[in-house]
mmCIF file of C-alpha atoms in Angstrom:
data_model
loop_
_atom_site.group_PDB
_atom_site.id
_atom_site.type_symbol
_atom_site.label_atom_id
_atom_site.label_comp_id
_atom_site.label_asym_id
_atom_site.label_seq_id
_atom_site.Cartn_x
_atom_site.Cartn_y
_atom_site.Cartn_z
ATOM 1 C CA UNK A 13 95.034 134.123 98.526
ATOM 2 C CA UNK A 14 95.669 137.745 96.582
ATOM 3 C CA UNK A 15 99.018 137.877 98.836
ATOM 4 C CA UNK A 16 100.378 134.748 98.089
ATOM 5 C CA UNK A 17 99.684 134.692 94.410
ATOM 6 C CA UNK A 18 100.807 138.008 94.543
ATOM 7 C CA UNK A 19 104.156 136.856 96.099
ATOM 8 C CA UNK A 20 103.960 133.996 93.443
ATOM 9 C CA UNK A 21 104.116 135.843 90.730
ATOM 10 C CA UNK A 22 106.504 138.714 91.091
ATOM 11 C CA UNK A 23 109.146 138.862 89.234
ATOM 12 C CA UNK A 24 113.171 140.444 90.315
ATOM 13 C CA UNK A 25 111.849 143.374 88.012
ATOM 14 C CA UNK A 26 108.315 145.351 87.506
ATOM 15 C CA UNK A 27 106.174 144.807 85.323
ATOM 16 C CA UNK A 28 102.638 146.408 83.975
ATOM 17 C CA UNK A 29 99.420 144.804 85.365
ATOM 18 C CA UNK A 30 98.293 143.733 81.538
ATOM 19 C CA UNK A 31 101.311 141.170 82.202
ATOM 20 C CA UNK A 32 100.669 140.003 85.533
ATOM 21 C CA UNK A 33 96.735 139.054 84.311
ATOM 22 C CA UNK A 34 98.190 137.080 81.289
ATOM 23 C CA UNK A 35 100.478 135.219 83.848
ATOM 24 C CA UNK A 36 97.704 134.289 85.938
ATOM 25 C CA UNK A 37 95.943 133.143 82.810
ATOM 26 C CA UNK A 38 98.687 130.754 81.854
ATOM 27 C CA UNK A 39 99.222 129.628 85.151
ATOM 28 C CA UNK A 40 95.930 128.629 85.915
ATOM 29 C CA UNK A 41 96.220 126.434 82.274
ATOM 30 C CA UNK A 42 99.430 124.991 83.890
ATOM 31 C CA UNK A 43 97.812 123.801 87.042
ATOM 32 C CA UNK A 44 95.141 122.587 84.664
ATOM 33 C CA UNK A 45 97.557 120.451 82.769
ATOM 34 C CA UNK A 46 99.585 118.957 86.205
ATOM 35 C CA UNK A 47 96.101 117.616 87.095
ATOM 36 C CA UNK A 48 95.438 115.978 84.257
ATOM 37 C CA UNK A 49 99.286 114.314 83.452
ATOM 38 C CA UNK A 50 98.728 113.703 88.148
ATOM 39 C CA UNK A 51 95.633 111.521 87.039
ATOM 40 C CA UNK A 52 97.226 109.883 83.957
ATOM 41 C CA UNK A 53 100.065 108.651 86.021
ATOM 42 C CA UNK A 54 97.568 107.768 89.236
ATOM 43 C CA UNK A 55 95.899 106.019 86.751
ATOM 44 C CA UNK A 56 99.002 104.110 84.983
ATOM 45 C CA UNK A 57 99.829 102.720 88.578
ATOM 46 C CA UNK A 58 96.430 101.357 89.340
ATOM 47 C CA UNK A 59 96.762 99.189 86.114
ATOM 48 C CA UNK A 60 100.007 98.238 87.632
ATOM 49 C CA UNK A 61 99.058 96.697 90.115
ATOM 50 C CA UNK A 62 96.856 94.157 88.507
ATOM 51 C CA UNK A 63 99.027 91.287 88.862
ATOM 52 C CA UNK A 64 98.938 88.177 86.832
ATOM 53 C CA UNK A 65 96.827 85.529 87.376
ATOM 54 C CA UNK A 66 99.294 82.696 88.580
ATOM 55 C CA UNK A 67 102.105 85.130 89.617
ATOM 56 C CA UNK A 68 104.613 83.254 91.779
ATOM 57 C CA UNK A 69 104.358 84.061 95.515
ATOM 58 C CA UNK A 70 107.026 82.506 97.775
ATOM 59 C CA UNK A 71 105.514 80.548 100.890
ATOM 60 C CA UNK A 72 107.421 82.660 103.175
ATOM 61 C CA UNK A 73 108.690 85.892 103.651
ATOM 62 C CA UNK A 74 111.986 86.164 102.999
ATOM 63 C CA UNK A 75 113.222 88.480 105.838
ATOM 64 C CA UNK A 76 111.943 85.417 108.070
ATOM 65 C CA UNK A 77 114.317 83.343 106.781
ATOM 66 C CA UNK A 78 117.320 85.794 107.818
ATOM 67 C CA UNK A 79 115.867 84.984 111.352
ATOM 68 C CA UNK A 80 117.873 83.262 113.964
ATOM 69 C CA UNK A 81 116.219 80.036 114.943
ATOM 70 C CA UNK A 82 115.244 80.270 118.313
ATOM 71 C CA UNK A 83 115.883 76.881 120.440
ATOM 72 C CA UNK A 84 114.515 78.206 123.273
ATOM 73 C CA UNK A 85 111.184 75.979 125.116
ATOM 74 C CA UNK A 86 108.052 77.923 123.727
ATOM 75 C CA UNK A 87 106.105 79.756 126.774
ATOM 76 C CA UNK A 88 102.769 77.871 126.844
ATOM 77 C CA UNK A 89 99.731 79.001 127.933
ATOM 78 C CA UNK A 90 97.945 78.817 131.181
ATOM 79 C CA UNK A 91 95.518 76.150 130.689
ATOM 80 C CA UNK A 92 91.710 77.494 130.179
ATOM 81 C CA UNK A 93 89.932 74.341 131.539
ATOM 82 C CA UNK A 94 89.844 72.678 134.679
ATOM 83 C CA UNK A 95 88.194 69.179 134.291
ATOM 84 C CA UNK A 96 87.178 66.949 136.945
ATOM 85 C CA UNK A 97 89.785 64.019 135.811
ATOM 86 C CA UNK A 98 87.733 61.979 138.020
ATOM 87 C CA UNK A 99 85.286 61.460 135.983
ATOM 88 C CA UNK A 100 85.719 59.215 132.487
ATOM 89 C CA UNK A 101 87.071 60.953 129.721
ATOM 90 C CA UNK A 102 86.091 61.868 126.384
ATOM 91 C CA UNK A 103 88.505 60.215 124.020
ATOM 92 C CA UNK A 104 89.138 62.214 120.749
ATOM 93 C CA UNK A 105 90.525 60.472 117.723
ATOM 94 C CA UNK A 106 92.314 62.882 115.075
ATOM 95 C CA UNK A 107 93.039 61.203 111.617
ATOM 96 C CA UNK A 108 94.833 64.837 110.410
ATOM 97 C CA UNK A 109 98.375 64.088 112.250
ATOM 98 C CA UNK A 110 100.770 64.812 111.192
ATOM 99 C CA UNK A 111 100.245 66.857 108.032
ATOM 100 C CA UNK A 112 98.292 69.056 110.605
ATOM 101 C CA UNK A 113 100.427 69.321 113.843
ATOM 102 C CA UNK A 114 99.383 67.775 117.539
ATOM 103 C CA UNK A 115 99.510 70.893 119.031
ATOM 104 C CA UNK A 116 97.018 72.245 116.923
ATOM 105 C CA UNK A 117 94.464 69.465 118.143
ATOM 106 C CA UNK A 118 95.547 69.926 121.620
ATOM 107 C CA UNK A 119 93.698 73.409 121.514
ATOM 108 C CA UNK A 120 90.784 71.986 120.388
ATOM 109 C CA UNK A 121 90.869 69.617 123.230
ATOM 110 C CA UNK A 122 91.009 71.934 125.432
ATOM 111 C CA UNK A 123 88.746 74.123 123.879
ATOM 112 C CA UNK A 124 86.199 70.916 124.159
ATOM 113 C CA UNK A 125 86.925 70.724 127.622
ATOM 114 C CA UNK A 126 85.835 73.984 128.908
ATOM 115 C CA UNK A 127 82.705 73.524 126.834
ATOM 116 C CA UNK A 128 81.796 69.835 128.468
ATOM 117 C CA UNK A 129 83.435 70.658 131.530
ATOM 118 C CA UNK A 130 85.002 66.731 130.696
ATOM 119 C CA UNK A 131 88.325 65.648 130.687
ATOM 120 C CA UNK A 132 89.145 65.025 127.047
ATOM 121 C CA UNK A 133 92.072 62.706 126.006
ATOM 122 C CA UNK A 134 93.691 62.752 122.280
ATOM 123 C CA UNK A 135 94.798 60.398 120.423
ATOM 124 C CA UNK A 136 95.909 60.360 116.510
ATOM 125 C CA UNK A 137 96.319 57.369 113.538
ATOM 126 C CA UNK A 138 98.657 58.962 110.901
ATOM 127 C CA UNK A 139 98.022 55.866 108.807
ATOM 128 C CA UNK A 140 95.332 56.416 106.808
ATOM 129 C CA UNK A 141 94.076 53.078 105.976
ATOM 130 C CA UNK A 142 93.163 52.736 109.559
ATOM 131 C CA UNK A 143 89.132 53.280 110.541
ATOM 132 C CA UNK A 144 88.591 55.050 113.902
ATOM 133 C CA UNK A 145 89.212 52.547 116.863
ATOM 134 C CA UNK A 146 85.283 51.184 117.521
ATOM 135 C CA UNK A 147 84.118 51.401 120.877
ATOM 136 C CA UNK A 148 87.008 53.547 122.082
ATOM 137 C CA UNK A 149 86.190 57.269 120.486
ATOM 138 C CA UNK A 150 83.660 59.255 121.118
ATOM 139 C CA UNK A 151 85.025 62.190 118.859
ATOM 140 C CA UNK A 152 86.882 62.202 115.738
ATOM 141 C CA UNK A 153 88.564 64.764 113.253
ATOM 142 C CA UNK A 154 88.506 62.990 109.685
ATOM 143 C CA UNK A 155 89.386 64.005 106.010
ATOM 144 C CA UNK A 156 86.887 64.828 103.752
ATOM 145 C CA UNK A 157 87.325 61.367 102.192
ATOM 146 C CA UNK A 158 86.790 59.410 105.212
ATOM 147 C CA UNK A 159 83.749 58.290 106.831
ATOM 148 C CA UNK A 160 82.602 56.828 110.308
ATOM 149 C CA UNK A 161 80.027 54.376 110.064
ATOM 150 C CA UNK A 162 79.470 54.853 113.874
ATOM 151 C CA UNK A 163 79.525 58.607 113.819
ATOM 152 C CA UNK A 164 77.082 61.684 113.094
ATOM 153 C CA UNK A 165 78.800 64.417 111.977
ATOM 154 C CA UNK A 166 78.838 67.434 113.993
ATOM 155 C CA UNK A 167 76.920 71.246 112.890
ATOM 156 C CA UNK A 168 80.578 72.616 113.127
ATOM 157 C CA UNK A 169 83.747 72.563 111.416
ATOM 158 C CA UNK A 170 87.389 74.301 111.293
ATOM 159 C CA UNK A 171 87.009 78.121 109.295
ATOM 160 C CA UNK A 172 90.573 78.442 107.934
ATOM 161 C CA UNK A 173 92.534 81.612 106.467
ATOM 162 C CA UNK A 174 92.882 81.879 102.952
ATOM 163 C CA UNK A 175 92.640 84.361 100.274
ATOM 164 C CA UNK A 176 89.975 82.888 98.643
ATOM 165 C CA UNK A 177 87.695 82.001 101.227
ATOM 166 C CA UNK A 178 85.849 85.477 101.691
ATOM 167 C CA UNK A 179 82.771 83.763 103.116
ATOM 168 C CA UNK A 180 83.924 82.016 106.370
ATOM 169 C CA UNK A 181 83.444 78.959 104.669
ATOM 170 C CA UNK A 182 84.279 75.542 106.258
ATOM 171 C CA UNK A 183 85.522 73.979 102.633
ATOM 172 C CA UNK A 184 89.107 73.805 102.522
ATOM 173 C CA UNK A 185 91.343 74.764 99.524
ATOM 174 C CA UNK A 186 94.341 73.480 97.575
ATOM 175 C CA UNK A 187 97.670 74.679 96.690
ATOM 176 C CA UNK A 188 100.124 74.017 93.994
ATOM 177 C CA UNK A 189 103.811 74.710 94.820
ATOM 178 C CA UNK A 190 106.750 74.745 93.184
ATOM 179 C CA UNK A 191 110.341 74.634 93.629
ATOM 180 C CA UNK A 192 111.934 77.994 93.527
ATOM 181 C CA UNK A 193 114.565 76.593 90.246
ATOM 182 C CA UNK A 194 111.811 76.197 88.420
ATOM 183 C CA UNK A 195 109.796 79.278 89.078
ATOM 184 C CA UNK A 196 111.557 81.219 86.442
ATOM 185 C CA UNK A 197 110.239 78.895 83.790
ATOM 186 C CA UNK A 198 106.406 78.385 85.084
ATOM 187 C CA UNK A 199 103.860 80.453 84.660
ATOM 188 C CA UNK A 200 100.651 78.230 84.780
ATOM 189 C CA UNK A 201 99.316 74.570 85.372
ATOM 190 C CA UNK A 202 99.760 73.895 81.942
ATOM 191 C CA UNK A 203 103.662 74.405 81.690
ATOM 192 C CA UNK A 204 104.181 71.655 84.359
ATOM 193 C CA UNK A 205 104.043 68.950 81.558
ATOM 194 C CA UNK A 206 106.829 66.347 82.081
ATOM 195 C CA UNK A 207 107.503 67.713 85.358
ATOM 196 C CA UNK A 208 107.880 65.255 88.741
ATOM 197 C CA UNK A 209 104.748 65.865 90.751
ATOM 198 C CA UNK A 210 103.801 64.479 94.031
ATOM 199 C CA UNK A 211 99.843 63.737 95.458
ATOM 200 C CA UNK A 212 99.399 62.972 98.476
ATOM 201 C CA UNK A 213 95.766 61.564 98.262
ATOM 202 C CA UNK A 214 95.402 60.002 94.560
ATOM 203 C CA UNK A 215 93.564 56.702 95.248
ATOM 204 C CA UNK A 216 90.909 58.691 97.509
ATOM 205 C CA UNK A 217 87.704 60.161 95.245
ATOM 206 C CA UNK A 218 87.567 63.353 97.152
ATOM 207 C CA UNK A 219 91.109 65.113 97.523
ATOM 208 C CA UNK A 220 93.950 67.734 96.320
ATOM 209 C CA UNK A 221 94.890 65.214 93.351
ATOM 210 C CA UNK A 222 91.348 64.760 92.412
ATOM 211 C CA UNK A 223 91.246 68.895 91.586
ATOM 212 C CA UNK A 224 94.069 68.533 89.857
ATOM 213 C CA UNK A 225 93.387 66.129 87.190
ATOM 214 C CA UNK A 226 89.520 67.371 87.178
ATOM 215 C CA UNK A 227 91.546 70.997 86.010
ATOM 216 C CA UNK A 228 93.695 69.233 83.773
ATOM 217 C CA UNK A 229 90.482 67.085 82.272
ATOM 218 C CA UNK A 230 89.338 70.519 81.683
ATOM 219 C CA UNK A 231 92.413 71.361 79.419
ATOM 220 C CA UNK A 232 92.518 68.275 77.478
ATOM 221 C CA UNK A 233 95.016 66.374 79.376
ATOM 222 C CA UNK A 234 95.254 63.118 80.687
ATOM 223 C CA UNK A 235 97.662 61.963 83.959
ATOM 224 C CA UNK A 236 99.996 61.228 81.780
ATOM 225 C CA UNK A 237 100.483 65.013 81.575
ATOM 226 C CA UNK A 238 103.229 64.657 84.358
ATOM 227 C CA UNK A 239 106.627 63.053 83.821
ATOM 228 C CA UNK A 240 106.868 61.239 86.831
ATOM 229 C CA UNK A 241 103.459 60.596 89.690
ATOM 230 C CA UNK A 242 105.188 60.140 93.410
ATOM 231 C CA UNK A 243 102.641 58.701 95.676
ATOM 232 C CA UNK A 244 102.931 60.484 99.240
ATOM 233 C CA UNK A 245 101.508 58.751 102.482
ATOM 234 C CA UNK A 246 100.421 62.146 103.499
ATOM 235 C CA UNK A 247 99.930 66.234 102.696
ATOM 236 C CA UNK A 248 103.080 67.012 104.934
ATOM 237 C CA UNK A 249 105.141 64.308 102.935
ATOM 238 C CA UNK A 250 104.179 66.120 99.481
ATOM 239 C CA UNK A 251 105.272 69.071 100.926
ATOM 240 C CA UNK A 252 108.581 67.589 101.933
ATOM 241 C CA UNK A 253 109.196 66.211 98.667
ATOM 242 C CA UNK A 254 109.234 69.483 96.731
ATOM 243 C CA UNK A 255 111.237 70.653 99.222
ATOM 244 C CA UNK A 256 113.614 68.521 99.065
ATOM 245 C CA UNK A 257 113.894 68.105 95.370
ATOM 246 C CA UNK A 258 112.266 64.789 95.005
ATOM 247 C CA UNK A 259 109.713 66.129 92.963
ATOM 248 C CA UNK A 260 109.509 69.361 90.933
ATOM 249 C CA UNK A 261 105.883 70.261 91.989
ATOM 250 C CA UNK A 262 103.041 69.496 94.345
ATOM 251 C CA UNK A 263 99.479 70.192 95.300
ATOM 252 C CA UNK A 264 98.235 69.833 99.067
ATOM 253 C CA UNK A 265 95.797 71.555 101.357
ATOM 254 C CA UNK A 266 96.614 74.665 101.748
ATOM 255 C CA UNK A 267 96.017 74.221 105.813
ATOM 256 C CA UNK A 268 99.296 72.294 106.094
ATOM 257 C CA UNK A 269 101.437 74.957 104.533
ATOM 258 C CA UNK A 270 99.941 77.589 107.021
ATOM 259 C CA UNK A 271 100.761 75.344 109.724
ATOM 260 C CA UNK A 272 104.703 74.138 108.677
ATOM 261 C CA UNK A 273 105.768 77.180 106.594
ATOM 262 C CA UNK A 274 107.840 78.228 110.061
ATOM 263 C CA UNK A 275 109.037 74.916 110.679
ATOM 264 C CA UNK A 276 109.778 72.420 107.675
ATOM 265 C CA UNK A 277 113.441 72.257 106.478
ATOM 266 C CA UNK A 278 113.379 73.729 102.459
ATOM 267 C CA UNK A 279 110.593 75.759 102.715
ATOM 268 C CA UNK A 280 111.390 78.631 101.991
ATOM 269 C CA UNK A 281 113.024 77.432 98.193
ATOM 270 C CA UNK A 282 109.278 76.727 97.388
ATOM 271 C CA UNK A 283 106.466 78.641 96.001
ATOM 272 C CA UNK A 284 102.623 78.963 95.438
ATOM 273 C CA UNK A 285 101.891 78.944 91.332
ATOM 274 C CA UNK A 286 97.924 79.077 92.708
ATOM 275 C CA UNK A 287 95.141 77.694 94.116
ATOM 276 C CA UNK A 288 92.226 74.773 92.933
ATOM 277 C CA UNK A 289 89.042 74.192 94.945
ATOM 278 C CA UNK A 290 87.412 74.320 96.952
ATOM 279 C CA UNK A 291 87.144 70.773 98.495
ATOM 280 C CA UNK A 292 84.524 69.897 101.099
ATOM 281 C CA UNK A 293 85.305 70.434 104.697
ATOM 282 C CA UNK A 294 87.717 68.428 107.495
ATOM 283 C CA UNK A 295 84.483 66.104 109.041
ATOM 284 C CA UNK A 296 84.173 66.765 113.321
ATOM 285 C CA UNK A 297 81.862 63.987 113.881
ATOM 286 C CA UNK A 298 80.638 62.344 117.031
ATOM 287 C CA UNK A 299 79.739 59.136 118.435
ATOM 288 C CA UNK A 300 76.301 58.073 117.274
ATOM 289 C CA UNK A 301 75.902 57.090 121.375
ATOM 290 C CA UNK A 302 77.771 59.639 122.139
ATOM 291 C CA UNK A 303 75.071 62.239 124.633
ATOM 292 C CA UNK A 304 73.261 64.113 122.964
ATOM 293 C CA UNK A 305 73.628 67.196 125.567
ATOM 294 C CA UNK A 306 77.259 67.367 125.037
ATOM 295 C CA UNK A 307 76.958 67.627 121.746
ATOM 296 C CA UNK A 308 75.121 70.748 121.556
ATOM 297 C CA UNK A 309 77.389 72.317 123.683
ATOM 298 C CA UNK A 310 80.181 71.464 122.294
ATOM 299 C CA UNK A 311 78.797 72.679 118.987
ATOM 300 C CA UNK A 312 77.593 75.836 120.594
ATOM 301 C CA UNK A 313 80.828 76.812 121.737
ATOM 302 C CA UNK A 314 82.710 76.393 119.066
ATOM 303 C CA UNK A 315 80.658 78.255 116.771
ATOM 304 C CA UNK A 316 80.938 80.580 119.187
ATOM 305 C CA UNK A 317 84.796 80.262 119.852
ATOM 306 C CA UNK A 318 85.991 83.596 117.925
ATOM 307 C CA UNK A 319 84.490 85.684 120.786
ATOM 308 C CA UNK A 320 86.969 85.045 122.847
ATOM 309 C CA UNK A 321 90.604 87.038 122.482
ATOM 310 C CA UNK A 322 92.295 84.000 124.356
ATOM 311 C CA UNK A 323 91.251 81.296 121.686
ATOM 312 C CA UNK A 324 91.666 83.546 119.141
ATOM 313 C CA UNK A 325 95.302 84.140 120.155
ATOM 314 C CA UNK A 326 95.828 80.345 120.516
ATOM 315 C CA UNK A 327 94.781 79.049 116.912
ATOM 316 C CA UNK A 328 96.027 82.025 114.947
ATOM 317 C CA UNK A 329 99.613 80.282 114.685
ATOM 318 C CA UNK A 330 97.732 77.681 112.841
ATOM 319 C CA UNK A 331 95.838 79.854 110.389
ATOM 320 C CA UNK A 332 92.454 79.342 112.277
ATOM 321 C CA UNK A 333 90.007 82.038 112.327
ATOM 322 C CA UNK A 334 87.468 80.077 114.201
ATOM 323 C CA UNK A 335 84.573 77.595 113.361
ATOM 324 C CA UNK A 336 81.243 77.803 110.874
ATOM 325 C CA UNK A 337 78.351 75.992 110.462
ATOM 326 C CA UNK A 338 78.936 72.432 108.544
ATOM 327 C CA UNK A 339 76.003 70.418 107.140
ATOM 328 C CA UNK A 340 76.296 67.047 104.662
ATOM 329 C CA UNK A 341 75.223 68.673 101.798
ATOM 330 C CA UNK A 342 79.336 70.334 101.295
ATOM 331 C CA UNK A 343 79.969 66.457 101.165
ATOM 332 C CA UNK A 344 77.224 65.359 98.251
ATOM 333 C CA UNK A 345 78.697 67.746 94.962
ATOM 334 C CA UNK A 346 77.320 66.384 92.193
ATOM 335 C CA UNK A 347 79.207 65.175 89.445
ATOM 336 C CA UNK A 348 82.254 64.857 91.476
ATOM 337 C CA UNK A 349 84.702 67.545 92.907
ATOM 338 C CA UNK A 350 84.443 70.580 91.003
ATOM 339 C CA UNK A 351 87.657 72.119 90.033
ATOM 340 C CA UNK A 352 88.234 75.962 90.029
ATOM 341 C CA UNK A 353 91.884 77.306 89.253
ATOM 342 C CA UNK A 354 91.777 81.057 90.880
ATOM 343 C CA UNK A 355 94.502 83.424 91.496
ATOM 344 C CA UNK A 356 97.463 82.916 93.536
ATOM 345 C CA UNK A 357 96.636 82.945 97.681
ATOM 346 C CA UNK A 358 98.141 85.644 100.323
ATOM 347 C CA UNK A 359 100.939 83.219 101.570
#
């Protein structure tokens, strides 16, 4: 260390050692000083980065968009299950479709297939005034807001990514999104007044509208907060409405946007101002005849499901992480839905 300093500090012309001690001195007070403006400034940008609460966060990323589409058939995967389709099938009964796609649910089929060892067929009612066909299912995925008087519910339920859900819990969140025109000009909830907003579930007690106007109950405000209320027939349809400039904003489960944000025309124009919730979880329940064998393994497996790469791999595209443990009491909150405005999610 003598050499180098040594090598530092000498100067193009000699000078007497008295000098070459006071340069050390007031070098080592310079090096003092660089540490302390070097922790300043480290300091500066970690206060930086504390973004705002409801900063706007497009849905997707915008070097995706300068992707070529790619019309090619999608490679599928080699089927996991081999079911004796001799036997009589299980018939599952999804009320989700369309604002969550049929390929989604025809993982989970499958998925219930190599646990029962059963052939499994699907079917799916995107009305949703319809009940679930009595005497024909014997499993069915339904909204939070519906029920099956015939059905038990089963000890498992879909664990989806989001930002806020840091617990791996099976309660599902809500997002509000905007068009990108009016981004500029919004920078929370409350700035939406006389805006055209579309809700996809308003007449149902549990549901993405139902945290919104429990929020805005919270502010002061009344429905009549929006300019214009567009009733959609479903989450996707929402979604397609602020996308196509129907309506200026929109609030939907944040599920659907994971699974269409590579897919639905105008997408990319929108983004997420944040996120309410949580609402209870999508209900798996089975038939109350249904055997109560199969059951357990079907719920066993799924819970179960994330330790294996090759389901993994097939529900990440959908946002899936796996399935948790799901019990009635998500679905009894007292007082109603309980609305929590957080910060904005990692779309």
């Amino acid at each position: 260390m003598q050499d180098e300093n040594s090598l530092v500090l000498k100067p193009e012309h000699s000078k007497p050692k008295t000098l070459e001690s006071k340069n050390i001195e007031s070098r080592k007070e310079r090096d003092k000083t660089e540490e302390k403006e070097t922790k300043s400034l480290s300091g500066a940008s970690s206060n930086q980065t504390n973004v705002p609460e409801c900063k706007m966060i497009p849905i997707t990323d915008k070097y995706q968009v300068q992707k070529p589409s790619n019309v090619a058939v999608p490679r599928k995967c080699p089927p996991l299950s081999a079911p004796l389709l001799s036997e009589r099938p299980l018939v599952l009964a999804t009320h989700l479709v369309p604002s969550l796609p049929i390929s989604f649910f025809e993982v989970l089929v499958e998925a219930i297939e190599v646990a029962t060892g059963k052939p499994v067929v699907l079917l799916h009612e995107s009305r949703s005034d319809r009940p679930v066909a009595k005497d024909v299912a014997d499993i069915a995925i339904l909204p939070a807001s519906e029920k099956w008087e015939d059905g038990k519910l089963l000890s498992a339920s879909f664990c989806f990514e989001h930002y806020l859900n840091k617990s791996n819990s099976p309660c599902i969140y809500a997002d509000v999104v905007v068009a990108a025109d009016r981004a500029s000009h919004v920078e929370d909830i409350t700035d939406l007044r006389g805006y055209r907003c579309s809700l996809p579930d308003r007449k149902k007690n549990i549901g993405a509208a139902t945290l919104l106007f429990n929020y805005l109950h919270t502010k002061g405000e009344s429905p009549a907060f929006f300019g214009n209320i567009l009733d959609a027939d479903t989450q996707i349809a929402t979604l397609q409405m602020v996308a196509g400039k129907q309506a200026d904003i929109g609030i939907l489960e944040s599920p659907v946007i994971k699974c269409h944000k590579n897919t639905l025309p105008g997408i990319d124009s929108l983004h997420i101002l944040t996120s309410l919730g949580p609402l209870p979880p999508y209900r798996i329940m089975t038939n109350r005849a249904f055997s109560v064998s199969l059951r357990r393994k079907i719920t066993i497996y799924l819970l179960k499901i994330n330790q294996h790469k090759e389901w993994v791999d097939r529900f990440a595209p959908f946002g899936l992480t796996g399935f948790t443990t799901n019990f009635e009491q998500l679905y009894k909150q007292p007082g109603g839905v309980k609305s929590v405005v957080t910060s904005v999610p990692y779309y």
